[in-house]
Coordinates of N, CA and C and ligand atoms in Angstrom, one line a residue:
X111 N 14.2 18.1 4.3 CA 15.5 17.8 4.9 C 15.5 18.4 6.3
X112 N 15.0 17.7 7.6 CA 14.9 18.5 8.9 C 15.8 17.8 9.6
X113 N 16.9 18.5 10.1 CA 18.0 18.0 10.8 C 17.6 17.4 12.4
X114 N 16.4 18.1 12.5 CA 15.9 17.5 14.0 C 15.3 16.2 14.3
X115 N 14.8 15.7 12.5 CA 14.7 14.2 12.9 C 15.8 13.4 12.7
X116 N 16.7 13.8 12.4 CA 18.0 13.1 12.3 C 18.2 11.4 11.8
X117 N 17.0 10.9 12.0 CA 17.5 9.3 11.0 C 16.3 8.9 10.5
X118 N 16.3 7.9 9.7 CA 15.0 7.1 9.6 C 14.5 6.6 10.4
X119 N 13.0 6.8 10.3 CA 12.5 5.6 11.3 C 12.6 4.2 11.1
X120 N 12.7 3.9 10.0 CA 12.3 2.5 9.7 C 13.7 1.7 9.7
X121 N 14.8 2.7 8.8 CA 16.0 1.7 8.4 C 17.0 2.6 9.5
X122 N 17.2 3.4 9.6 CA 17.7 4.1 10.4 C 19.1 5.0 10.0
X123 N 18.8 5.0 8.7 CA 20.0 6.0 7.5 C 19.9 7.1 8.3
X124 N 21.1 7.6 8.3 CA 21.0 9.4 8.8 C 22.0 10.0 7.9
X125 N 22.3 11.1 8.2 CA 22.8 11.6 6.8 C 22.5 11.7 5.4
X126 N 21.0 11.4 5.3 CA 20.4 11.6 4.1 C 19.4 12.3 4.4
X127 N 18.4 12.7 2.9 CA 17.6 13.5 2.9 C 16.4 12.6 3.6
X128 N 15.8 13.5 4.3 CA 14.4 12.8 4.8 C 13.2 13.4 4.7
X129 N 12.3 12.5 4.4 CA 10.9 13.3 4.4 C 9.7 12.7 5.0
X130 N 9.1 13.8 5.5 CA 8.0 13.2 6.6 C 6.9 12.4 5.7
X131 N 6.7 11.5 5.7 CA 5.4 10.6 5.2 C 4.0 11.3 5.2
X132 N 3.8 11.4 4.3 CA 2.4 12.3 3.8 C 1.2 11.6 3.9
X133 N 0.3 11.4 4.6 CA -0.5 10.6 4.6 C -1.5 10.5 3.5
X134 N -2.2 12.0 3.4 CA -3.0 12.2 2.1 C -4.0 11.2 1.7
X135 N -3.8 11.5 0.5 CA -4.8 10.1 0.4 C -4.7 8.7 0.3
X136 N -5.8 7.8 0.3 CA -4.9 6.6 -0.3 C -5.1 5.9 -1.2
X137 N -5.2 4.8 -1.7 CA -5.2 4.2 -3.0 C -6.9 4.3 -3.5
X138 N -7.6 4.7 -2.9 CA -9.1 4.8 -3.5 C -9.4 5.9 -3.5
X139 N -8.4 7.3 -3.1 CA -8.7 8.6 -2.9 C -9.6 8.9 -1.9
X140 N -9.5 8.3 -0.8 CA -10.2 8.7 0.2 C -9.1 9.4 1.7
X141 N -9.5 10.2 2.2 CA -8.6 10.7 2.9 C -8.2 9.9 4.2
X142 N -6.9 9.9 4.0 CA -6.3 8.9 5.0 C -6.4 9.1 6.7
X143 N -6.3 10.3 7.4 CA -6.6 10.5 8.6 C -7.5 10.2 9.2
X144 N -8.9 9.6 8.1 CA -9.9 9.5 8.5 C -9.9 7.9 9.3
X145 N -9.1 7.4 8.3 CA -9.0 5.6 8.7 C -8.3 5.2 9.6
X146 N -6.9 6.2 10.0 CA -6.0 5.9 11.0 C -5.5 7.2 11.5
X147 N -6.4 7.8 12.2 CA -5.8 8.8 12.8 C -4.8 8.7 13.8
X148 N -4.5 7.6 14.1 CA -3.2 7.6 15.7 C -2.1 7.8 14.4
X149 N -2.2 7.0 13.4 CA -0.9 7.0 12.7 C -0.2 8.3 12.3
X150 N -1.3 9.4 12.1 CA -1.3 10.6 11.7 C -1.1 11.6 12.8
X151 N -1.4 11.0 14.0 CA -0.6 12.0 15.2 C 0.4 12.0 15.5
X152 N 1.1 11.0 15.2 CA 2.7 10.7 15.4 C 3.3 10.6 13.7
X153 N 3.5 11.8 13.1 CA 4.2 11.3 11.6 C 5.7 10.8 11.7
X154 N 6.1 10.2 10.8 CA 7.4 9.6 11.1 C 8.2 10.2 9.6
X155 N 9.1 10.1 10.3 CA 10.3 10.8 9.0 C 10.8 9.4 8.4
X156 N 11.3 8.9 6.9 CA 11.8 8.1 6.5 C 12.8 8.7 5.4
X157 N 13.9 8.0 4.9 CA 14.7 8.4 4.2 C 13.9 7.6 2.5
X158 N 14.4 8.4 1.0 CA 13.7 8.0 0.3 C 13.4 6.9 -0.1
X159 N 14.5 5.6 0.0 CA 14.1 4.4 -0.2 C 12.9 4.0 0.4
X160 N 12.8 4.2 2.1 CA 12.0 3.7 3.0 C 10.4 4.5 2.7
X161 N 10.2 5.6 2.3 CA 9.3 6.3 1.9 C 8.3 5.5 0.9
X162 N 9.3 5.1 0.1 CA 8.7 4.6 -1.5 C 8.2 3.2 -1.1
X163 N 9.2 2.6 0.4 CA 8.4 1.2 0.5 C 7.1 1.3 1.3
X164 N 6.8 2.4 2.1 CA 6.0 2.7 3.3 C 4.9 3.0 1.6
X165 N 4.7 3.5 0.9 CA 3.8 3.7 -0.1 C 3.4 2.5 -0.4
X166 N 4.2 1.8 -1.1 CA 3.8 0.7 -1.4 C 3.1 -0.3 -0.6
X167 N 3.5 -0.6 0.9 CA 3.0 -1.0 1.9 C 1.2 -0.6 2.0
X168 N 1.2 0.9 2.2 CA -0.1 1.3 2.1 C -1.0 0.7 1.2
X169 N -0.7 0.9 0.0 CA -1.4 0.7 -1.4 C -2.0 -1.0 -1.1
X170 N -0.8 -1.4 -0.8 CA -1.1 -3.3 -0.7 C -2.1 -3.5 0.5
X171 N -2.3 -2.7 1.4 CA -3.3 -3.0 2.3 C -4.7 -1.9 2.2
X172 N -4.5 -1.5 1.8 CA -6.1 -0.6 1.3 C -6.6 -1.7 0.2
X173 N -5.7 -2.1 -0.7 CA -6.1 -3.0 -1.7 C -6.6 -4.5 -1.3
X174 N -6.0 -5.1 -0.4 CA -6.0 -6.3 0.7 C -7.5 -5.9 1.1
X175 N -7.6 -5.1 2.1 CA -8.4 -4.7 2.7 C -9.9 -4.3 2.1
X176 N -9.8 -3.8 0.8 CA -11.4 -4.0 0.0 C -11.5 -5.3 -0.7
X177 N -10.1 -5.7 -1.0 CA -10.7 -7.2 -1.7 C -11.3 -8.2 -0.7
X178 N -10.9 -8.0 0.3 CA -11.3 -8.8 1.5 C -13.2 -8.5 1.7
X179 N -13.2 -7.6 1.5 CA -14.7 -7.0 1.6 C -15.5 -7.5 0.7
X180 N -14.8 -7.3 -1.0 CA -15.3 -7.8 -1.8 C -15.6 -9.1 -1.4
X181 N -14.7 -9.8 -1.4 CA -14.8 -11.6 -1.0 C -15.8 -11.7 -0.1
X182 N -16.0 -11.1 1.0 CA -17.2 -11.4 1.8 C -18.3 -11.0 1.6
X183 N -18.8 -10.0 0.1 CA -20.0 -9.7 -0.4 C -20.0 -8.6 0.1
X184 N -19.6 -7.8 0.8 CA -19.9 -6.6 1.4 C -19.8 -5.8 0.4
X185 N -20.2 -4.4 0.1 CA -19.7 -2.9 -0.4 C -18.5 -2.5 -0.4
X186 N -17.8 -2.6 -1.4 CA -16.2 -2.3 -1.7 C -15.9 -1.6 -2.6
X187 N -14.8 -0.8 -2.7 CA -14.3 -0.2 -3.8 C -13.8 -0.5 -5.0
X188 N -13.8 -2.0 -4.6 CA -13.1 -3.3 -6.0 C -14.8 -3.3 -6.8
X189 N -15.7 -3.1 -6.6 CA -16.9 -3.5 -6.9 C -17.0 -3.3 -8.5
X190 N -16.2 -2.0 -9.0 CA -16.1 -1.7 -10.0 C -15.1 -2.3 -11.2
X191 N -15.5 -2.4 -12.2 CA -14.6 -3.3 -13.1 C -13.0 -2.7 -13.5
X192 N -13.2 -1.3 -13.2 CA -12.1 -0.2 -13.7 C -11.4 -0.2 -12.4
X193 N -11.9 0.0 -11.0 CA -11.0 -0.2 -9.6 C -10.5 -1.4 -9.5
X194 N -11.3 -2.5 -10.2 CA -10.5 -3.9 -9.9 C -9.3 -3.9 -10.8
X195 N -9.3 -3.4 -11.8 CA -8.1 -3.5 -12.9 C -6.9 -2.7 -12.4
X196 N -7.5 -1.2 -11.6 CA -6.6 -0.5 -11.3 C -5.5 -1.3 -10.2
X197 N -6.2 -1.9 -9.2 CA -5.9 -2.6 -8.1 C -4.9 -3.7 -8.5
X198 N -5.4 -4.4 -9.6 CA -4.5 -5.9 -10.1 C -3.5 -4.9 -10.7
X199 N -3.2 -3.8 -11.6 CA -2.2 -3.6 -12.1 C -1.4 -3.1 -11.0
X200 N -1.6 -2.4 -10.2 CA -1.0 -1.6 -8.8 C -0.2 -2.8 -8.3
X201 N -0.9 -4.0 -8.0 CA -0.3 -5.2 -7.4 C 0.6 -5.7 -8.2
X202 N 0.8 -5.5 -9.4 CA 1.9 -6.6 -10.2 C 3.0 -4.9 -10.5
X203 N 3.0 -4.0 -10.3 CA 3.8 -3.3 -10.3 C 4.6 -3.5 -9.0
X204 N 3.6 -3.5 -7.8 CA 4.5 -3.7 -6.3 C 5.2 -5.1 -6.6
X205 N 4.7 -5.9 -7.1 CA 5.2 -7.4 -7.1 C 6.5 -7.2 -8.1
X206 N 6.6 -6.3 -9.1 CA 7.6 -6.4 -9.9 C 8.8 -5.3 -8.8
X207 N 8.0 -4.1 -8.2 CA 9.1 -3.6 -7.5 C 10.0 -4.5 -6.7
X208 N 9.2 -5.1 -5.7 CA 9.7 -5.8 -4.5 C 10.6 -6.9 -4.7
X209 N 10.3 -7.7 -6.2 CA 11.3 -8.4 -6.9 C 12.6 -7.8 -7.1
X210 N 12.6 -6.4 -7.3 CA 13.6 -5.7 -8.3 C 14.6 -5.6 -7.2
X211 N 14.1 -5.3 -5.7 CA 14.7 -4.9 -4.3 C 15.7 -6.1 -4.1
X212 N 15.3 -7.0 -4.2 CA 15.8 -8.7 -3.7 C 15.7 -8.2 -2.3
X213 N 14.4 -8.6 -1.9 CA 13.9 -8.9 -0.2 C 14.4 -7.5 0.5
X214 N 14.6 -6.7 -0.1 CA 15.0 -5.4 0.7 C 14.0 -4.6 1.4
X215 N 12.3 -5.2 1.2 CA 11.3 -4.3 1.6 C 11.4 -4.6 3.3
X216 N 11.3 -3.7 4.3 CA 11.4 -3.8 5.2 C 9.7 -4.0 5.8
X217 N 9.0 -4.3 4.9 CA 7.6 -4.0 5.1 C 6.5 -4.9 4.8
X218 N 7.1 -5.7 3.6 CA 6.1 -6.4 2.9 C 7.0 -7.2 2.2
X219 N 6.4 -8.7 1.8 CA 7.2 -9.5 1.3 C 6.6 -9.5 -0.1
X220 N 7.0 -10.3 -1.2 CA 6.7 -10.9 -2.6 C 5.7 -12.0 -2.3
X221 N 5.8 -12.5 -1.3 CA 4.8 -13.4 -1.0 C 3.4 -13.0 -0.9
X222 N 3.4 -12.2 0.3 CA 2.1 -11.7 0.3 C 1.5 -11.2 -0.7
X223 N 2.4 -10.8 -1.5 CA 1.7 -9.5 -2.9 C 1.2 -10.7 -3.8
X224 N 2.1 -12.1 -4.0 CA 1.4 -12.9 -5.0 C 0.4 -13.5 -4.6
X225 N 0.3 -13.9 -3.1 CA -1.2 -14.4 -2.5 C -2.0 -13.7 -3.1
X226 N -1.8 -12.0 -2.8 CA -3.0 -11.6 -3.5 C -3.5 -11.3 -4.9
X227 N -2.6 -11.4 -5.4 CA -2.6 -11.5 -7.0 C -3.5 -12.5 -7.5
X228 N -3.1 -13.9 -6.6 CA -3.8 -15.3 -6.9 C -5.1 -15.2 -6.7
X229 N -5.4 -14.3 -5.3 CA -6.8 -14.5 -5.0 C -7.9 -13.6 -5.8
X230 N -7.0 -12.8 -6.3 CA -7.8 -11.6 -7.2 C -8.1 -12.4 -8.3
X231 N -7.3 -13.2 -9.1 CA -7.0 -13.8 -10.6 C -8.2 -14.5 -10.4
X232 N -8.1 -15.5 -8.9 CA -9.4 -16.6 -8.8 C -10.5 -16.0 -8.8
X233 N -11.2 -14.5 -8.3 CA -12.2 -13.9 -8.1 C -12.7 -13.6 -9.9
X234 N -11.7 -13.3 -10.5 CA -12.0 -13.0 -11.7 C -12.5 -14.0 -12.5
X235 N -12.2 -15.3 -12.5 CA -12.5 -16.5 -12.9 C -13.7 -16.7 -12.9
X236 N -13.9 -16.5 -11.5 CA -15.2 -17.0 -11.0 C -16.4 -16.0 -11.5
X237 N -16.4 -14.6 -11.8 CA -17.3 -13.8 -12.1 C -17.8 -14.1 -13.3
Ligands
ZN268 ZN1 15.3 4.6 5.5

């Protein structure tokens, strides 16, 4: 809790426990600030619900970025079966969470997640 932060940077909730979003490692274990230094220089504060949503959004973006590379025939973290499966499972988990919060996500829609799940399934069938 940091009273100086005041309110959640996403939903504006005040008088709740706020946490600075730790960028740390991305979904594929890479150091995050290497990829988005500008984000790291202006850390934001989020309430518990929003920080979970931000983590979901971050994982989704990591997986989408790597899948786009894979689809384009470039080197991708999803080239191995293990990582591909792990990413697929994470997307299903994200989809379940988004459907559970009934459109409450401020950052990501279950439609976007569904589209990526479909694209990845199509890629699996082609392989
Ligand atoms: Zn919030």
